[in-house]
Amino acid sequence: MPQARSEERNQLEVIAKRLRSHIVTATTAAGSGHPSSSLSMVELLTVLYFGGVMRYDPSNPHDPDRDRFILSKGHGAPGLYAALAEAGFFSTDELTTLRKMGSALEGHPNMRRLAGVEASTGSLGQGLSIGLGHAYAARIDGRDFRVYVIVGDGESEEGQVWEAIMHAGNHNLDNLTLIFDRNNNQQTGKVDEIQPLGPLDDKMRAFNWEVRTIDGHSLDEVIAALEWARGVKGAPQAIIANTIKGKGVALLEAGQDKWHGKPIPGDEEAKALQEIGADV
Ligand SMILES: Cc1ncc(C[n+]2csc(CCOP(=O)(O)OP(=O)(O)O)c2C)c(N)n1
Ligand SMILES: [Mg+2]
């Protein structure tokens, strides 16, 4: 790897650790929230916001030419907030106001209260349809912005997700990238034991999407996949990111089907932060 490239890559690793650390401290301070669901998408958020993928300007958050990121699995809000704060949309000091009365950092993202949030999500299944609308708007308005949506694998049981997939494929929306956070777990157990998604890649191809499956915790694979997505013409792109729910914290990784929506207890926090290895 050339020198400059490897320095950027190291910087991304540092940012990923910072995001993990913010996720843990904010949810533990709140005494509620979804750290494990946030931790599984840290590398995805890191590359989208800090890997030169998305075009955005925190001082002009409504720029019509900005790229859009929509967190359809809105309960992963602590992850989104950590990325937005590190990106400069608001101060990282605010992160520990998560879920407190009066804070704009609500349990689920509220686009009316926080710059950088593109869609108010949390009711699962809706984000891809919203992203589809933005992608269409770009086409109609002749703008070249791109739209990225992260959907959970449990969330993919929602029918509306498949309506949006069908529509985007039929209408060749190549400015739309869907990333599945494929952590194999949902709220009450394993996706495959509740509602198996089957061969997701074949299903997406059948809906006229281009597909790639990656290790969602490999920064290099995430970088390469998002680069690939930007080059695809004539079809929307799906990235199936294989991830681990609670990635980076042993306690959560060991019980991926048991920690949904639960913060790390205060007396386990220091250990978790040590495991993450963040120096924030
Ligand atoms: C329409 C709707 N139904 C149920 C819920 C409650 N709920 C919140 S998170 C979740 C599980 C989501 O699992 P998944 O999409 O796999 O996300 P993960 O946390 O694993 O990343 C459920 C059922 C919700 N928020 N919205
Ligand atoms: Mg899941």
Coordinates of C-alpha atoms and ligand atoms in Angstrom, one line a residue:
M1 CA 0.0 0.0 0.0
P2 CA 1.4 3.4 -0.9
Q3 CA 2.4 5.5 2.2
A4 CA -0.3 8.2 1.9
R5 CA -2.9 5.5 1.4
S6 CA -1.8 3.5 4.5
E7 CA -1.8 6.7 6.7
E8 CA -5.4 7.3 5.6
R9 CA -6.2 3.7 6.4
N10 CA -4.7 4.0 9.9
Q11 CA -6.7 7.1 10.4
L12 CA -9.9 5.2 9.6
E13 CA -8.9 2.6 12.2
V14 CA -8.6 5.4 14.8
I15 CA -12.0 6.8 13.9
A16 CA -13.6 3.4 14.1
K17 CA -12.3 3.0 17.6
R18 CA -13.6 6.4 18.5
L19 CA -17.0 5.6 17.2
R20 CA -17.1 2.4 19.2
S21 CA -16.1 4.3 22.3
H22 CA -18.7 6.9 21.8
I23 CA -21.4 4.3 21.3
V24 CA -20.5 2.6 24.6
T25 CA -20.2 5.7 26.7
A26 CA -23.3 7.3 25.4
T27 CA -25.5 4.3 25.9
T28 CA -24.1 3.4 29.3
A29 CA -24.6 7.1 30.4
A30 CA -28.2 6.9 29.1
G31 CA -28.8 3.5 30.8
S32 CA -30.6 2.5 27.7
G33 CA -30.2 2.2 23.9
H34 CA -28.7 -0.1 21.4
P35 CA -24.9 -0.4 21.6
S36 CA -24.8 -3.9 20.0
S37 CA -26.8 -2.8 16.9
S38 CA -24.6 0.3 16.6
L39 CA -21.3 -1.5 17.0
S40 CA -22.0 -3.9 14.1
M41 CA -22.0 -1.1 11.6
V42 CA -19.0 1.0 12.8
E43 CA -16.7 0.2 9.8
L44 CA -19.6 0.9 7.4
L45 CA -20.2 4.3 9.0
T46 CA -16.5 5.0 9.2
V47 CA -15.9 4.5 5.5
L48 CA -19.0 6.3 4.4
Y49 CA -18.3 9.4 6.4
F50 CA -14.5 9.5 6.7
G51 CA -13.3 7.3 3.8
G52 CA -13.9 10.0 1.1
V53 CA -17.1 8.2 0.0
M54 CA -19.9 10.7 0.9
R55 CA -20.1 14.3 -0.1
Y56 CA -21.3 16.4 2.9
D57 CA -20.7 19.7 4.5
P58 CA -21.7 20.1 8.2
S59 CA -21.8 23.9 7.7
N60 CA -24.3 23.5 4.9
P61 CA -26.2 20.4 5.9
H62 CA -29.1 20.9 3.5
D63 CA -27.0 21.5 0.4
P64 CA -29.2 20.0 -2.4
D65 CA -26.1 18.3 -3.9
R66 CA -25.1 16.5 -0.7
D67 CA -25.0 12.7 -0.7
R68 CA -27.7 11.2 1.6
F69 CA -27.2 8.6 4.3
I70 CA -30.3 7.0 5.8
L71 CA -30.1 4.8 8.8
S72 CA -33.2 2.7 8.2
K73 CA -32.5 0.6 11.4
G74 CA -33.0 3.8 13.4
H75 CA -32.3 2.1 16.7
G76 CA -28.6 2.2 15.7
A77 CA -28.9 5.9 16.4
P78 CA -25.9 5.9 18.8
G79 CA -23.7 4.8 15.9
L80 CA -25.1 7.5 13.6
Y81 CA -24.7 10.2 16.3
A82 CA -21.1 9.2 16.9
A83 CA -20.3 9.5 13.2
L84 CA -22.2 12.8 12.8
A85 CA -20.4 14.3 15.8
E86 CA -17.0 13.2 14.6
A87 CA -17.8 14.6 11.2
G88 CA -18.5 18.0 12.8
F89 CA -22.3 18.3 12.7
F90 CA -22.3 18.9 16.5
S91 CA -19.9 18.6 19.4
T92 CA -18.8 15.1 20.6
D93 CA -19.5 16.5 24.1
E94 CA -23.2 16.3 23.3
L95 CA -23.0 12.5 22.7
T96 CA -23.6 11.7 26.4
T97 CA -26.9 13.6 26.3
L98 CA -28.3 10.7 24.4
R99 CA -31.9 10.0 25.4
K100 CA -31.9 12.7 28.0
M101 CA -34.9 15.1 28.3
G102 CA -34.4 18.1 26.0
S103 CA -31.6 16.5 24.0
A104 CA -31.8 16.4 20.2
L105 CA -30.1 13.0 20.4
E106 CA -33.3 11.1 20.8
G107 CA -33.5 7.3 21.1
H108 CA -34.2 7.2 17.4
P109 CA -33.0 9.8 14.9
N110 CA -35.2 12.8 14.4
M111 CA -34.5 14.8 11.3
R112 CA -36.4 17.8 12.6
R113 CA -34.0 18.2 15.5
L114 CA -30.6 17.2 14.4
A115 CA -28.7 18.4 11.3
G116 CA -27.2 15.6 9.4
V117 CA -30.1 13.2 10.1
E118 CA -31.7 12.7 6.7
A119 CA -34.8 10.7 7.8
S120 CA -36.6 10.1 11.1
T121 CA -36.4 6.4 11.4
G122 CA -37.0 3.7 14.0
S123 CA -40.2 2.3 12.8
L124 CA -38.4 -0.5 10.9
G125 CA -38.8 -1.0 7.1
Q126 CA -39.2 2.6 5.9
G127 CA -35.7 3.9 5.2
L128 CA -35.1 2.3 1.8
S129 CA -38.3 3.8 0.5
I130 CA -37.2 7.2 1.7
G131 CA -33.8 6.6 0.1
L132 CA -35.5 5.6 -3.1
G133 CA -37.4 8.9 -3.1
H134 CA -34.2 10.9 -2.8
A135 CA -32.6 8.8 -5.5
Y136 CA -35.5 9.6 -7.8
A137 CA -35.4 13.2 -6.9
A138 CA -31.8 13.4 -8.0
R139 CA -32.7 11.9 -11.4
I140 CA -35.7 14.3 -11.8
D141 CA -33.6 17.3 -10.8
G142 CA -30.6 16.3 -12.8
R143 CA -28.3 16.2 -9.7
D144 CA -25.5 13.7 -9.2
F145 CA -25.8 13.0 -5.5
R146 CA -25.9 9.4 -4.3
V147 CA -28.0 7.8 -1.6
Y148 CA -26.8 5.2 0.9
V149 CA -29.1 3.2 3.2
I150 CA -28.3 0.8 5.9
V151 CA -31.0 -1.8 6.6
G152 CA -30.9 -4.5 9.3
D153 CA -31.2 -8.2 8.5
G154 CA -34.2 -8.6 10.9
E155 CA -35.6 -5.4 9.5
S156 CA -35.6 -7.0 6.1
E157 CA -38.6 -9.1 7.2
E158 CA -40.6 -6.0 6.6
G159 CA -42.6 -6.1 3.4
Q160 CA -42.0 -2.5 2.6
V161 CA -38.3 -3.2 2.2
W162 CA -39.0 -5.6 -0.7
E163 CA -41.4 -3.1 -2.4
A164 CA -38.6 -0.6 -2.4
I165 CA -36.1 -3.2 -3.7
M166 CA -38.5 -4.2 -6.5
H167 CA -39.1 -0.6 -7.5
A168 CA -35.4 0.5 -7.4
G169 CA -34.4 -2.6 -9.5
N170 CA -37.2 -2.0 -12.0
H171 CA -36.2 1.6 -12.4
N172 CA -32.5 1.2 -12.6
L173 CA -31.7 3.6 -9.8
D174 CA -28.0 3.4 -10.0
N175 CA -27.4 6.2 -7.5
L176 CA -28.8 4.1 -4.7
T177 CA -26.7 1.8 -2.6
L178 CA -28.3 -0.5 0.0
I179 CA -26.1 -2.0 2.7
F180 CA -27.4 -4.9 4.7
D181 CA -26.0 -5.0 8.2
R182 CA -26.0 -8.8 8.2
N183 CA -25.3 -9.5 11.8
N184 CA -27.6 -12.6 11.9
N185 CA -29.5 -11.4 14.9
Q186 CA -32.6 -9.4 15.5
Q187 CA -34.4 -8.4 18.7
T188 CA -35.4 -11.8 20.1
G189 CA -33.0 -14.2 18.5
K190 CA -31.3 -15.4 15.3
V191 CA -32.7 -14.2 12.0
D192 CA -32.3 -17.7 10.6
E193 CA -34.4 -19.2 13.3
I194 CA -37.2 -16.6 13.1
Q195 CA -37.5 -15.7 9.4
P196 CA -34.6 -16.9 7.3
L197 CA -33.5 -14.5 4.5
G198 CA -32.2 -17.4 2.5
P199 CA -29.8 -16.6 -0.4
L200 CA -30.0 -12.8 -0.1
D201 CA -27.5 -12.3 -2.9
D202 CA -29.5 -14.3 -5.4
K203 CA -32.7 -12.7 -4.3
M204 CA -31.3 -9.2 -4.9
R205 CA -30.0 -10.2 -8.3
A206 CA -33.5 -11.5 -9.2
F207 CA -34.7 -8.0 -8.4
N208 CA -32.2 -6.6 -10.9
W209 CA -29.6 -5.3 -8.4
E210 CA -25.9 -5.7 -8.6
V211 CA -24.6 -7.4 -5.4
R212 CA -21.4 -7.8 -3.4
T213 CA -20.9 -9.7 -0.2
I214 CA -18.2 -8.6 2.2
D215 CA -16.8 -8.8 5.7
G216 CA -18.4 -5.7 7.1
H217 CA -15.6 -5.3 9.7
S218 CA -12.8 -5.2 7.1
L219 CA -12.1 -1.5 6.3
D220 CA -10.4 -2.6 3.1
E221 CA -13.4 -4.6 2.0
V222 CA -15.8 -1.9 2.9
I223 CA -13.7 0.7 1.0
A224 CA -13.5 -1.6 -2.1
A225 CA -17.2 -2.3 -2.0
L226 CA -18.2 1.3 -1.8
E227 CA -15.8 2.1 -4.6
W228 CA -17.3 -0.6 -6.7
A229 CA -20.8 0.7 -6.0
R230 CA -20.0 4.1 -7.2
G231 CA -18.9 2.6 -10.5
V232 CA -22.0 0.5 -11.2
K233 CA -24.2 1.9 -14.0
G234 CA -27.8 1.0 -14.8
A235 CA -28.7 -0.8 -11.6
P236 CA -28.9 -0.2 -7.8
Q237 CA -26.2 -1.9 -5.7
A238 CA -26.6 -4.0 -2.7
I239 CA -23.7 -4.7 -0.3
I240 CA -24.3 -7.6 2.0
A241 CA -22.0 -6.8 4.9
N242 CA -21.4 -9.8 7.2
T243 CA -21.1 -8.3 10.6
I244 CA -21.0 -9.2 14.3
K245 CA -23.6 -7.8 16.7
G246 CA -21.7 -6.0 19.4
K247 CA -18.4 -6.2 17.5
G248 CA -15.4 -5.1 19.6
V249 CA -16.9 -5.8 23.0
A250 CA -16.5 -9.4 24.2
L251 CA -19.5 -9.3 26.5
L252 CA -21.8 -8.4 23.7
E253 CA -20.1 -10.6 21.1
A254 CA -20.5 -13.6 23.4
G255 CA -24.3 -13.2 23.7
Q256 CA -25.3 -11.6 20.4
D257 CA -28.9 -12.8 20.8
K258 CA -29.2 -11.6 24.4
W259 CA -28.0 -8.0 24.4
H260 CA -30.3 -6.3 21.9
G261 CA -31.3 -2.9 23.2
K262 CA -29.3 -3.2 26.4
P263 CA -26.5 -0.9 27.4
I264 CA -23.3 -2.2 28.9
P265 CA -23.6 -2.0 32.7
G266 CA -21.5 0.7 34.4
D267 CA -19.2 -1.8 36.1
E268 CA -18.4 -3.4 32.7
E269 CA -17.8 -0.1 30.9
A270 CA -14.1 0.3 31.6
K271 CA -13.3 -3.2 30.4
A272 CA -15.4 -2.7 27.2
L273 CA -13.5 0.6 26.5
Q274 CA -10.2 -1.2 27.1
E275 CA -11.1 -3.9 24.6
I276 CA -12.1 -1.3 22.0
G277 CA -8.7 0.3 22.5
A278 CA -9.9 3.8 21.9
D279 CA -7.9 6.7 23.1
V280 CA -10.5 9.5 22.9
Ligands
LIG1 C1 -41.9 -1.7 12.7 C2 -41.1 -2.1 13.9 N1 -41.3 -3.3 14.5 C3 -40.6 -3.6 15.6 C4 -39.7 -2.8 16.1 C5 -38.9 -3.2 17.3 N2 -37.5 -3.5 17.0 C6 -36.5 -2.6 17.2 S1 -35.0 -3.2 16.7 C7 -35.7 -4.7 16.3 C8 -34.8 -5.8 15.7 C9 -34.2 -5.4 14.5 O1 -33.2 -6.3 14.1 P1 -32.2 -6.0 12.9 O2 -32.9 -5.3 11.8 O3 -31.6 -7.3 12.5 O4 -31.2 -5.0 13.6 P2 -29.9 -5.2 14.5 O5 -30.3 -4.6 15.8 O6 -29.7 -6.7 14.5 O7 -28.9 -4.5 13.8 C10 -37.1 -4.7 16.5 C11 -38.0 -5.8 16.2 C12 -39.5 -1.6 15.4 N3 -38.6 -0.7 15.8 N4 -40.2 -1.2 14.3
MG2 MG -29.6 -7.9 12.8

